[in-house]
CSV table of C-alpha atoms and ligand atoms in Angstrom, one decimal:
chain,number,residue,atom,x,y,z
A,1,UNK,CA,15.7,-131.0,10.8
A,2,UNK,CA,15.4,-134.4,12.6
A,3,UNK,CA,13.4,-134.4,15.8
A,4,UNK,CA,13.1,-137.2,18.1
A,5,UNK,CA,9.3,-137.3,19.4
A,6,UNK,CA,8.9,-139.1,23.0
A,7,UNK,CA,5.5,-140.6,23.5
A,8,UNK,CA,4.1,-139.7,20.3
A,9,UNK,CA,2.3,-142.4,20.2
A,10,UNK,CA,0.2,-141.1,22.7
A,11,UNK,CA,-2.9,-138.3,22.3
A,12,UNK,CA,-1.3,-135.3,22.0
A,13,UNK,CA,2.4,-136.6,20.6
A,14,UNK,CA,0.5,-138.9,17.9
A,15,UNK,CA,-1.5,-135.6,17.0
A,16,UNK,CA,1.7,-133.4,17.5
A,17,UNK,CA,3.5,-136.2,14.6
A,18,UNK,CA,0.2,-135.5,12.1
A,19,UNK,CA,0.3,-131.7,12.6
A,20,UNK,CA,4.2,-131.8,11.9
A,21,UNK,CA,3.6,-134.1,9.0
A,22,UNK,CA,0.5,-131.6,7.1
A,23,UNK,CA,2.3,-128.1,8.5
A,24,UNK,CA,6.3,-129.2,8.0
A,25,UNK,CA,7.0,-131.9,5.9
A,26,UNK,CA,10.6,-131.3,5.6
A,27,UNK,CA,10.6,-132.3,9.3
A,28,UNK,CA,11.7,-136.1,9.4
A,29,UNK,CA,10.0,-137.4,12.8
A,30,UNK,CA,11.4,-140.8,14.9
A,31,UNK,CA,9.1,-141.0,17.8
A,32,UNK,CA,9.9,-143.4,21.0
A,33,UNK,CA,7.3,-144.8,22.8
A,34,UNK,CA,6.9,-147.5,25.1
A,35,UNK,CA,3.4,-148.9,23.8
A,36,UNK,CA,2.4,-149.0,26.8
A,37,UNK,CA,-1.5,-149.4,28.3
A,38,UNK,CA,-2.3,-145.9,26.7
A,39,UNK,CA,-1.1,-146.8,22.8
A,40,UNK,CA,-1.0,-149.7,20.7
A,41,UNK,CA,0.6,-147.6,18.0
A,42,UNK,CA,-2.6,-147.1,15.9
A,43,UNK,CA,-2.7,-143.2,15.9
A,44,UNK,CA,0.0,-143.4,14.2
A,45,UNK,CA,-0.5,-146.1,11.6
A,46,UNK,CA,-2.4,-143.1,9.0
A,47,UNK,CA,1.3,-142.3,8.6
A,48,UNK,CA,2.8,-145.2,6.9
A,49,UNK,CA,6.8,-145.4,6.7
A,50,UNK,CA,6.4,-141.6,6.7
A,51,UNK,CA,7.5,-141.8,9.8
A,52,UNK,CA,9.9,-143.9,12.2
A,53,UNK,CA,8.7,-145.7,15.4
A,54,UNK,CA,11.4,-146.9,17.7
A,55,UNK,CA,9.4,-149.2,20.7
A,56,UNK,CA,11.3,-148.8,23.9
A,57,UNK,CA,11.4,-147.3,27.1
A,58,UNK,CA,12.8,-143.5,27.7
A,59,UNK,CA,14.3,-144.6,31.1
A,60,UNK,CA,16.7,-146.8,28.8
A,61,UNK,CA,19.7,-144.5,28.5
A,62,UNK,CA,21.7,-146.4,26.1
A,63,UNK,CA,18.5,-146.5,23.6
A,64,UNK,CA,18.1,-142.5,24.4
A,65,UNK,CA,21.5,-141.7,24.0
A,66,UNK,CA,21.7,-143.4,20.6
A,67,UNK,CA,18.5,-142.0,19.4
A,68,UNK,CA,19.0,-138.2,20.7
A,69,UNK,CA,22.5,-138.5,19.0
A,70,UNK,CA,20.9,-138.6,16.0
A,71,UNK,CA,18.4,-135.8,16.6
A,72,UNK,CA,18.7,-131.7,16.4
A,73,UNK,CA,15.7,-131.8,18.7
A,74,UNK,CA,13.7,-133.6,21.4
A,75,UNK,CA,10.0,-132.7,22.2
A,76,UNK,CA,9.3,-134.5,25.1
A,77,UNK,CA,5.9,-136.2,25.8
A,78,UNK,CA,6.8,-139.4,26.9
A,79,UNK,CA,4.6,-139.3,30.0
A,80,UNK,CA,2.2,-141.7,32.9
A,81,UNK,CA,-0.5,-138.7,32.0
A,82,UNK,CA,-3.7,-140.2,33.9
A,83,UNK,CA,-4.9,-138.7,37.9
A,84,UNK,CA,-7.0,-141.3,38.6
A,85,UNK,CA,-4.5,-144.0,38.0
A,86,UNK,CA,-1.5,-142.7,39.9
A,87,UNK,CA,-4.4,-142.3,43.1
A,88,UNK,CA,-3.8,-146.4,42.5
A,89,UNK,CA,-0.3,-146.9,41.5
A,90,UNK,CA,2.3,-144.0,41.6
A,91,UNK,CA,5.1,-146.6,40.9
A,92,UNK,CA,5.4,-145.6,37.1
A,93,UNK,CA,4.6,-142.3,37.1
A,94,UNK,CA,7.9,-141.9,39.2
A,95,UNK,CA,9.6,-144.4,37.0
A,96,UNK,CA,8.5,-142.3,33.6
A,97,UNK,CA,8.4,-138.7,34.8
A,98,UNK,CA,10.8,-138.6,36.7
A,99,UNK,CA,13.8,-140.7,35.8
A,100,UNK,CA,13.0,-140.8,32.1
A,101,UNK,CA,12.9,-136.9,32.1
A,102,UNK,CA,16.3,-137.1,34.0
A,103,UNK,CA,17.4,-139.8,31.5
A,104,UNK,CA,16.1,-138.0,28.0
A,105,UNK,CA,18.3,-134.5,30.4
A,106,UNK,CA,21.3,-136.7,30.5
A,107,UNK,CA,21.4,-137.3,26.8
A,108,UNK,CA,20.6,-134.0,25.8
A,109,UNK,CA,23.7,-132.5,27.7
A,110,UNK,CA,25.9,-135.1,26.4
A,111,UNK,CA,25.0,-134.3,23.0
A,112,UNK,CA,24.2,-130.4,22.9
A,113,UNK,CA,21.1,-131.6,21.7
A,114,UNK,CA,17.6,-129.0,22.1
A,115,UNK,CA,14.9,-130.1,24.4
A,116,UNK,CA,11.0,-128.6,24.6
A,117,UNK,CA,9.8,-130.2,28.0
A,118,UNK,CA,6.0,-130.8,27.8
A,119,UNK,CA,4.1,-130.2,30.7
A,120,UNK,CA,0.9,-129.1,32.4
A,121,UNK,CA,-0.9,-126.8,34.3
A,122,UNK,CA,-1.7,-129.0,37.5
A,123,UNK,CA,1.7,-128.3,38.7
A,124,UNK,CA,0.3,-125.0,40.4
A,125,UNK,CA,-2.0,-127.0,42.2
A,126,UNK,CA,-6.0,-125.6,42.0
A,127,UNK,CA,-8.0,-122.6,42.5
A,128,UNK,CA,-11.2,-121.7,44.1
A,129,UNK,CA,-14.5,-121.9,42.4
A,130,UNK,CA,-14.8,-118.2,42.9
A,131,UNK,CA,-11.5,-116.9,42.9
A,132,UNK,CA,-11.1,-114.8,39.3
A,133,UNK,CA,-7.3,-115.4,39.3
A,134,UNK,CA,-5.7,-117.6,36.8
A,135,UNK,CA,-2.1,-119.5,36.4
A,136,UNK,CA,0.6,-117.6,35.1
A,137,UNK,CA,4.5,-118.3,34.6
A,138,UNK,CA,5.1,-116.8,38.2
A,139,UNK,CA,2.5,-118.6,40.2
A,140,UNK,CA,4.3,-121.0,42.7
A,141,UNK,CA,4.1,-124.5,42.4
A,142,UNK,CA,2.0,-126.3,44.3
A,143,UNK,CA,0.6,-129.7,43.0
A,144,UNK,CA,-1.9,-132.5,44.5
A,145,UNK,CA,-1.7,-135.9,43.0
A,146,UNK,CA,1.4,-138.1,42.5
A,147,UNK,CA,0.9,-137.8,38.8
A,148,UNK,CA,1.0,-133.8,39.2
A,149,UNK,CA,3.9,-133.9,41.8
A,150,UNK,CA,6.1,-136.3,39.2
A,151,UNK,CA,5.3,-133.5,36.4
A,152,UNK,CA,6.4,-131.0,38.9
A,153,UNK,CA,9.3,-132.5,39.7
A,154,UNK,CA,9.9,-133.1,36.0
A,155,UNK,CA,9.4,-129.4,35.0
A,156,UNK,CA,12.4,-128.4,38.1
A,157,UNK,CA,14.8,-130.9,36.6
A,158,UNK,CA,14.4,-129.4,33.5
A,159,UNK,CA,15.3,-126.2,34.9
A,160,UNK,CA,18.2,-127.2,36.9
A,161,UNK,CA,19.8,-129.0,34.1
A,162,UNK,CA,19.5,-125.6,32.1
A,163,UNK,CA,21.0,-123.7,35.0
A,164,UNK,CA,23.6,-125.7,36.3
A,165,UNK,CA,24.6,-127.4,32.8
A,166,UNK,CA,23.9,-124.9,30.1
A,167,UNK,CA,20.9,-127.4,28.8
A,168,UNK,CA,19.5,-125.5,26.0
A,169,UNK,CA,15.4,-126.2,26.8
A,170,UNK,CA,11.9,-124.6,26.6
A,171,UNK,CA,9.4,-125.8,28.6
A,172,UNK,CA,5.2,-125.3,28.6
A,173,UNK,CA,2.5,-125.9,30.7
A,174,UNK,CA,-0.9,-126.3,29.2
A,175,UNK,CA,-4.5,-126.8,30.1
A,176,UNK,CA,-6.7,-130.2,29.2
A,177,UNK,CA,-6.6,-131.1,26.2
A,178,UNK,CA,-9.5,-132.0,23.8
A,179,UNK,CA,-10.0,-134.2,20.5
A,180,UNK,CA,-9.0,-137.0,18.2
A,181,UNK,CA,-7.3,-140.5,19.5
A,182,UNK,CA,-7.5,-139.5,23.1
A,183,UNK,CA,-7.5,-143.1,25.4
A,184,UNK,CA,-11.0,-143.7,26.6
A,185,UNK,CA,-9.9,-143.6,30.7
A,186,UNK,CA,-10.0,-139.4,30.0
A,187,UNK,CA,-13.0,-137.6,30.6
A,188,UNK,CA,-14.4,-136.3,27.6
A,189,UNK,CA,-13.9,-139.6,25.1
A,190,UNK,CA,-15.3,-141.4,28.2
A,191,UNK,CA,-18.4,-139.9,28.1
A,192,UNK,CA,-18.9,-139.6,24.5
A,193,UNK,CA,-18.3,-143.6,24.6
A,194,UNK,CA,-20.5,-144.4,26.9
A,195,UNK,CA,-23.3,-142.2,25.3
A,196,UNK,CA,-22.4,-144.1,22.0
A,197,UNK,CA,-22.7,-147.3,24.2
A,198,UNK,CA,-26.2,-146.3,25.9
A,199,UNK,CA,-24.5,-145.4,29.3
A,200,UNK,CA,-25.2,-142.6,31.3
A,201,UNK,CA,-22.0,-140.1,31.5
A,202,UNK,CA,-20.2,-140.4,34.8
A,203,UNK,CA,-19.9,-137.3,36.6
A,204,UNK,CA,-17.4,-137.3,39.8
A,205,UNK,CA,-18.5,-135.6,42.6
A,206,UNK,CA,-21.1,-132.6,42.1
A,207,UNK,CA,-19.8,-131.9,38.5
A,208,UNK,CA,-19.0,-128.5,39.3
A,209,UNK,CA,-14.7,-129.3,38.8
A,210,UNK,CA,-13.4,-126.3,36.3
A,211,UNK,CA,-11.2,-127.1,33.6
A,212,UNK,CA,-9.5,-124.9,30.7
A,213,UNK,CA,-10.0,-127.0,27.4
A,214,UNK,CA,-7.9,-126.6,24.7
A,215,UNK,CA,-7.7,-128.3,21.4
A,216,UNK,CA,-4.9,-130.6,21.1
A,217,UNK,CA,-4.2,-128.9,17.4
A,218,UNK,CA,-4.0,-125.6,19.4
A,219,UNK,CA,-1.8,-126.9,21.7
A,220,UNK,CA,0.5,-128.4,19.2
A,221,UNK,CA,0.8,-125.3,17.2
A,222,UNK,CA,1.7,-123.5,20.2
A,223,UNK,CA,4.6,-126.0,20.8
A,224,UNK,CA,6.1,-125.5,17.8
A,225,UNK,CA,5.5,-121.7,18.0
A,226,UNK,CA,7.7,-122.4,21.0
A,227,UNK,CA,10.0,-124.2,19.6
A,228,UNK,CA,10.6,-121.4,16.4
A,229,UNK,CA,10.8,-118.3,18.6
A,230,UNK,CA,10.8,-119.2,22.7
A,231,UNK,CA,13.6,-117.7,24.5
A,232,UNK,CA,15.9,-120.9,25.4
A,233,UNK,CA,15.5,-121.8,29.4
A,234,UNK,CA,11.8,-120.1,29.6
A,235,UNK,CA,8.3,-121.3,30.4
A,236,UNK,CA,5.4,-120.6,28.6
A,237,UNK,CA,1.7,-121.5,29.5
A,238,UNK,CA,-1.1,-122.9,27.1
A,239,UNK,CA,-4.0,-122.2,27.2
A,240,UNK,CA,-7.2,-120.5,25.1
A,241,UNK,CA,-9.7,-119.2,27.7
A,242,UNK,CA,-12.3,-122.4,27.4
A,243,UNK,CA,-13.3,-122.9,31.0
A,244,UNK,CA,-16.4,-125.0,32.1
A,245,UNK,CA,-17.3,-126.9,34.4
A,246,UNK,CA,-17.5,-130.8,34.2
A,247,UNK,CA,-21.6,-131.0,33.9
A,248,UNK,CA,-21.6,-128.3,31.3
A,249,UNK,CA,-19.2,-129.9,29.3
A,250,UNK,CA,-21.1,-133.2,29.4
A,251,UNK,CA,-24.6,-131.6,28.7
A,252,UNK,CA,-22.7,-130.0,25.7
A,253,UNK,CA,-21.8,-133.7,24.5
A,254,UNK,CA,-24.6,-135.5,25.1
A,255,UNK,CA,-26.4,-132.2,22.7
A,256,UNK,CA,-23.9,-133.3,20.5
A,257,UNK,CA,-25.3,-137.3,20.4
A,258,UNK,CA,-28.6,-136.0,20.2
A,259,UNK,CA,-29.3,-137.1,24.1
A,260,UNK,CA,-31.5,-136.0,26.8
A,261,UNK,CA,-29.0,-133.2,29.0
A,262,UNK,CA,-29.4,-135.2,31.7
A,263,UNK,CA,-28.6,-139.2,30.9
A,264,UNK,CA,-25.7,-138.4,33.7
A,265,UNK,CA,-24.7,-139.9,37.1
A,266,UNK,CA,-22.7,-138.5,40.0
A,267,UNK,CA,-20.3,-141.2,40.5
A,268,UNK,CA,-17.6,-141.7,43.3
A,269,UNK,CA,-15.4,-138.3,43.8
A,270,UNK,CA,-12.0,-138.7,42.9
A,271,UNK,CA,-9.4,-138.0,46.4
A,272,UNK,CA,-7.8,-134.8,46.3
A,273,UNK,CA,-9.8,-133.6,43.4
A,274,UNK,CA,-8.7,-130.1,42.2
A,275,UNK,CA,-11.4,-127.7,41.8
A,276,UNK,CA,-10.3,-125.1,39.2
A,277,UNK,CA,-7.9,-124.9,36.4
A,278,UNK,CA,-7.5,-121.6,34.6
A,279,UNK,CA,-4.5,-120.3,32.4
A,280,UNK,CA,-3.5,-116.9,31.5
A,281,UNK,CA,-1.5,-117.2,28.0
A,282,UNK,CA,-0.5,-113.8,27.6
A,283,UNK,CA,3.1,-113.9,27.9
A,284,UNK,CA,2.6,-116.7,25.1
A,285,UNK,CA,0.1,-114.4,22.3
A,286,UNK,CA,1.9,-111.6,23.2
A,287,UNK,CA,5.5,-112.2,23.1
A,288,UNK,CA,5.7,-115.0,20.5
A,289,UNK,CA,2.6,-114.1,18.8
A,290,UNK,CA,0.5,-117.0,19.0
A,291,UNK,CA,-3.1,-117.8,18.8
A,292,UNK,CA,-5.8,-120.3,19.0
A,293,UNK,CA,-7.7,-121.4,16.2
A,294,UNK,CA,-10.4,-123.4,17.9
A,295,UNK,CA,-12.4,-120.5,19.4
A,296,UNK,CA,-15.7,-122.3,19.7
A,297,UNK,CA,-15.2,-124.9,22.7
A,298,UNK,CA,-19.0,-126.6,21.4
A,299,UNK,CA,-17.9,-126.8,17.9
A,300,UNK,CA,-15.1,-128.7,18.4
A,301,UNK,CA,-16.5,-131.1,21.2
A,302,UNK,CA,-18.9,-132.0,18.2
A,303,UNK,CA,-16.4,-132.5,15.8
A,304,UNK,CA,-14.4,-135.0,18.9
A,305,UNK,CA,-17.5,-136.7,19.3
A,306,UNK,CA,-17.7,-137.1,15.4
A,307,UNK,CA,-14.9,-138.6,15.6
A,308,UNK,CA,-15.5,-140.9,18.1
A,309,UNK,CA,-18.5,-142.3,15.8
A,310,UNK,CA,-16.5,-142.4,12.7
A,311,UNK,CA,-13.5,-144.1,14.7
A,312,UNK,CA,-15.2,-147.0,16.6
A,313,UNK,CA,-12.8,-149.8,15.6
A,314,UNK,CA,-9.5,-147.4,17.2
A,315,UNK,CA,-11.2,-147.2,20.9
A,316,UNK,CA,-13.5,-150.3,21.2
A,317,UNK,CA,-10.6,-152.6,22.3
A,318,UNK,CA,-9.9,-150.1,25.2
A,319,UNK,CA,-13.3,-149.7,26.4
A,320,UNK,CA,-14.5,-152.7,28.6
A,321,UNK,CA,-11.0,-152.7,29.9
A,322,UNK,CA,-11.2,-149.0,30.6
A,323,UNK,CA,-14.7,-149.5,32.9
A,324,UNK,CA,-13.4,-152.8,34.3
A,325,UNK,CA,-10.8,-151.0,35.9
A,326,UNK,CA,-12.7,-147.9,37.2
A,327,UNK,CA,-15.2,-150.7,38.8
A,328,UNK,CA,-12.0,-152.5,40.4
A,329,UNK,CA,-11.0,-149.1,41.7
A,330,UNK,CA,-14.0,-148.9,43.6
A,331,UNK,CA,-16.2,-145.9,41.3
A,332,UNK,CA,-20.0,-146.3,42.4
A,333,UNK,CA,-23.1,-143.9,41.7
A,334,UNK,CA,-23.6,-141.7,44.5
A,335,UNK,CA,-26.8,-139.9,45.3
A,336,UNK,CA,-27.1,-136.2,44.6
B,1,LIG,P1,-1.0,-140.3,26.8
B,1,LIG,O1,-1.1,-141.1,28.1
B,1,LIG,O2,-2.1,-140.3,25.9
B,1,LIG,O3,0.4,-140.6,26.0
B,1,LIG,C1,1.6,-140.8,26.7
B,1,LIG,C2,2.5,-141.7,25.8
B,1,LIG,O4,3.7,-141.9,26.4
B,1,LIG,C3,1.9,-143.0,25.4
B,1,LIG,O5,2.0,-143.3,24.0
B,1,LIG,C4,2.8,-144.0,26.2
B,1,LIG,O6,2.9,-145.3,25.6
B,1,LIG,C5,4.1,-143.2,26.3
B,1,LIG,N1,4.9,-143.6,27.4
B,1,LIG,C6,4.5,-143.8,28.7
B,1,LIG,N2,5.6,-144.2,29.4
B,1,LIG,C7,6.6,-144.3,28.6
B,1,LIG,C8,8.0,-144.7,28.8
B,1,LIG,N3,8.5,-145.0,30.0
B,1,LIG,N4,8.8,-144.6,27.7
B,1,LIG,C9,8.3,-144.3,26.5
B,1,LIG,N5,7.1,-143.9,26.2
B,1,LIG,C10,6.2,-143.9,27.3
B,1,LIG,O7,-0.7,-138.8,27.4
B,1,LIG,P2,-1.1,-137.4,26.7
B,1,LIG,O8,-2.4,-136.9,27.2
B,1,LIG,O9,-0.8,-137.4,25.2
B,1,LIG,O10,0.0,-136.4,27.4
B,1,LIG,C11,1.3,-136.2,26.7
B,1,LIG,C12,2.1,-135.2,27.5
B,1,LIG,O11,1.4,-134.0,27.6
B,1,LIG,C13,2.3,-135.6,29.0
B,1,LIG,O12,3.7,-135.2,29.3
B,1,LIG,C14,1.3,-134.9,29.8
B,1,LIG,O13,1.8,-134.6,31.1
B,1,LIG,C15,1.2,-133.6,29.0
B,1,LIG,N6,0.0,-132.9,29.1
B,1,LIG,C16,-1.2,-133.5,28.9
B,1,LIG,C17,-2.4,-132.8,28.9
B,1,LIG,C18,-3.8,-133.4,28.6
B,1,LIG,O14,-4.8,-132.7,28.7
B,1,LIG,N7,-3.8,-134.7,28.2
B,1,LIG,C19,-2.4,-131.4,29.2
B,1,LIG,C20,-1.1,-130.8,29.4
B,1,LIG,C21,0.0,-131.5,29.4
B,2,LIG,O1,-4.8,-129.9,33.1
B,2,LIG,C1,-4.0,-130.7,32.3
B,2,LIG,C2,-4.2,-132.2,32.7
B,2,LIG,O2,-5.5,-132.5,32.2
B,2,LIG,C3,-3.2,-133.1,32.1
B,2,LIG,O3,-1.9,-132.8,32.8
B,2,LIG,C4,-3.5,-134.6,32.4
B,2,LIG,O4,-2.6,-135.4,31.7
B,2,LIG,C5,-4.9,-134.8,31.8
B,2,LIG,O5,-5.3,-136.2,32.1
B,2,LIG,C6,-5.9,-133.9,32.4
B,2,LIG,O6,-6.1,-134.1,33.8
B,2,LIG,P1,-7.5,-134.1,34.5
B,2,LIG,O7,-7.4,-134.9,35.7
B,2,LIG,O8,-8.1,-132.7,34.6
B,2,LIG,O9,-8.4,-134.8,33.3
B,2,LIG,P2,-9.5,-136.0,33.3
B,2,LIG,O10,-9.9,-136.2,31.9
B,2,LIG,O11,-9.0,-137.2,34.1
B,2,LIG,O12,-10.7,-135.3,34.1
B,2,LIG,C7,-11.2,-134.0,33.7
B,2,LIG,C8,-12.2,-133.7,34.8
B,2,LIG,O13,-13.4,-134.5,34.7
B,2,LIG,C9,-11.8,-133.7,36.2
B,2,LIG,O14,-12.4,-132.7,37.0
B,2,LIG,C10,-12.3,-135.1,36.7
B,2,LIG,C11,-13.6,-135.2,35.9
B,2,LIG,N1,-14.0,-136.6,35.6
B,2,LIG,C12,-13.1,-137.4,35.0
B,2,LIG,C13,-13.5,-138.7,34.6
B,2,LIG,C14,-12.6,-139.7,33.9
B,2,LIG,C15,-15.4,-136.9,35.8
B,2,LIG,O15,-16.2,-136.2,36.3
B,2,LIG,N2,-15.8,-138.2,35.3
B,2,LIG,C16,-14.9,-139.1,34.7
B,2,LIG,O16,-15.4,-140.2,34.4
């Protein structure tokens, strides 16, 4: 099987490549990636020649074309995956996920190629602190930031190109994603940095944001779990029941470096901020048999921020670029 990996030079395509290289080595991966801001490449350098990396853009057709006629399958990461920097400049998350999802669309049709769309839960918008309801396939969309409305929009292309052209695509929606060779500007390697660096962690708002972590390992054998057995033209969500709130989860890292609980700030809130993210993965354990293997949330945050300390020389050249440009977009410590 040939697959064609789309921003697997990111976090979770670079760690989707290594789990596909140790689980199915008979699988020979070509990954495109722009290189853009979020990789250099590095995450993928472990891998040697194992592995082929075309640089270029997945809104240049004639490159996709060419590459997905070579392919028996596309798993689509290729992606402008950061909140805070589409609140500054939504320009190329439109660009990305939107006409390179219609671009990779194009050249799947033309080639009866297979397609698993990779996307996320922020499409359904948020939930209330309090309200003990979680995401499912049917809950309507309704997302807040440009980089959640692109995804949207992405995720209903998708769909239409498998109704109106006979596309043959699976798509998923997963939670956030937790551990190695994730970019610095993300929340949890952000805070493990700057506690290796002496910072305080930088808590937006009150801290009191829900997400539903995941490990990326999880979430990559759930993909391909998809991609053996998901019914062609459905949705699945991802996700493995790890909700906490922002301050918890940075009290349980800075346990991890051996900190005081409470070298944190309250910085800035981010606009729009959605409160609560919360998936319900039944249709996914129970139809297609899947399961996660990273039960213990605080065991694998310490393993991340072992990581992290073993792995300096991959994220130092990101970091003063990464707090220079939360400075320039205007993040200051707020009383609390
Ligand atoms: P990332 O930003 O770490 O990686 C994205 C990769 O895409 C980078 O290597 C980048 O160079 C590449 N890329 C960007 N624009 C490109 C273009 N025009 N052409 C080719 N390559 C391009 O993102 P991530 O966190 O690994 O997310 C990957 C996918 O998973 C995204 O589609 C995202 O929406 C989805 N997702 C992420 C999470 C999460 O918690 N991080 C959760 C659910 C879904
Ligand atoms: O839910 C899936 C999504 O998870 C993915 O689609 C996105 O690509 C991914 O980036 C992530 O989005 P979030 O906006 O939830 O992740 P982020 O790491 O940016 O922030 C997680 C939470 O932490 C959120 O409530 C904002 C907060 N935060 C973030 C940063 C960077 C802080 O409190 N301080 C920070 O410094």
């Amino acid at each position: 099987m040939r697959i064609l990996v789309t921003g697997g030079a990111g976090f979770i395509g670079a760690n989707f490549v290594h789990w596909t290289r140790q689980h199915r080595p008979e699988v020979e991966v070509t990954v495109l990636d722009a290189l853009t801001y979020a990789s250099d490449g590095s995450s993928l350098a472990p891998l040697g020649d194992a592995i082929t990396l075309v640089e270029g853009d997945i809104t240049d057709a004639a490159l996709v074309d060419r590459l997905v006629a070579d392919s028996d399958l596309v798993v689509h990461f290729a992606a402008e995956s950061h909140n805070d920097n589409s609140l500054v400049d939504p320009s190329p998350f439109l660009q990305t996920n939107v006409i390179g999802t219609y671009t990779i669309l194009e050249a799947v049709r033309r080639h009866g190629v297979r397609l698993h769309h990779v996307s996320t839960d922020e499409v359904y918008g948020d939930l209330a602190l309090d309200d003990p309801a979680r995401f499912t396939e049917d809950t309507p969309y309704n997302p807040s930031s440009p980089y959640s409305s692109t995804k949207a929009a992405s995720d209903l292309l998708v769909r239409a190109w498998v109704r109106s052209f006979g596309v043959q695509a699976t798509l998923s929606n997963c939670s956030n994603n937790y551990g190695p060779y994730q970019h610095v500007e993300k929340f949890i390697p952000r805070q493990i940095t700057n506690g290796i660096d002496g910072l305080p962690a930088k808590l937006y708002g009150d801290g009191l944001n829900v997400r539903d972590w995941i490990h990326v390992d999880d979430h990559n054998s759930a993909v391909w779990t998809i991609i053996d057995k998901g019914r062609l033209g459905e949705t699945y969500l991802i996700g493995a029941d790890g909700e906490q709130n922002n301050k918890q989860v940075v009290q349980a890292i800075l346990r991890a470096l051996g900190q005081p609980e409470d070298s944190y700030e309250h910085v800035t809130d981010r606009p729009g901020h959605d409160l609560r993210y919360a998936i319900d993965s039944t249709k996914l354990r129970t139809e297609l048999g899947w399961a996660p293997q990273y039960a213990d949330f605080d065991e694998g945050l310490k393993a991340t921020v072992a990581w992290y300390r073993d792995n300096e020389a991959w994220w130092r050249p990101m970091k003063d670029r990464t707090e220079a440009k939360y400075a320039a977009a205007g993040e200051a410590v707020t009383a609390r």
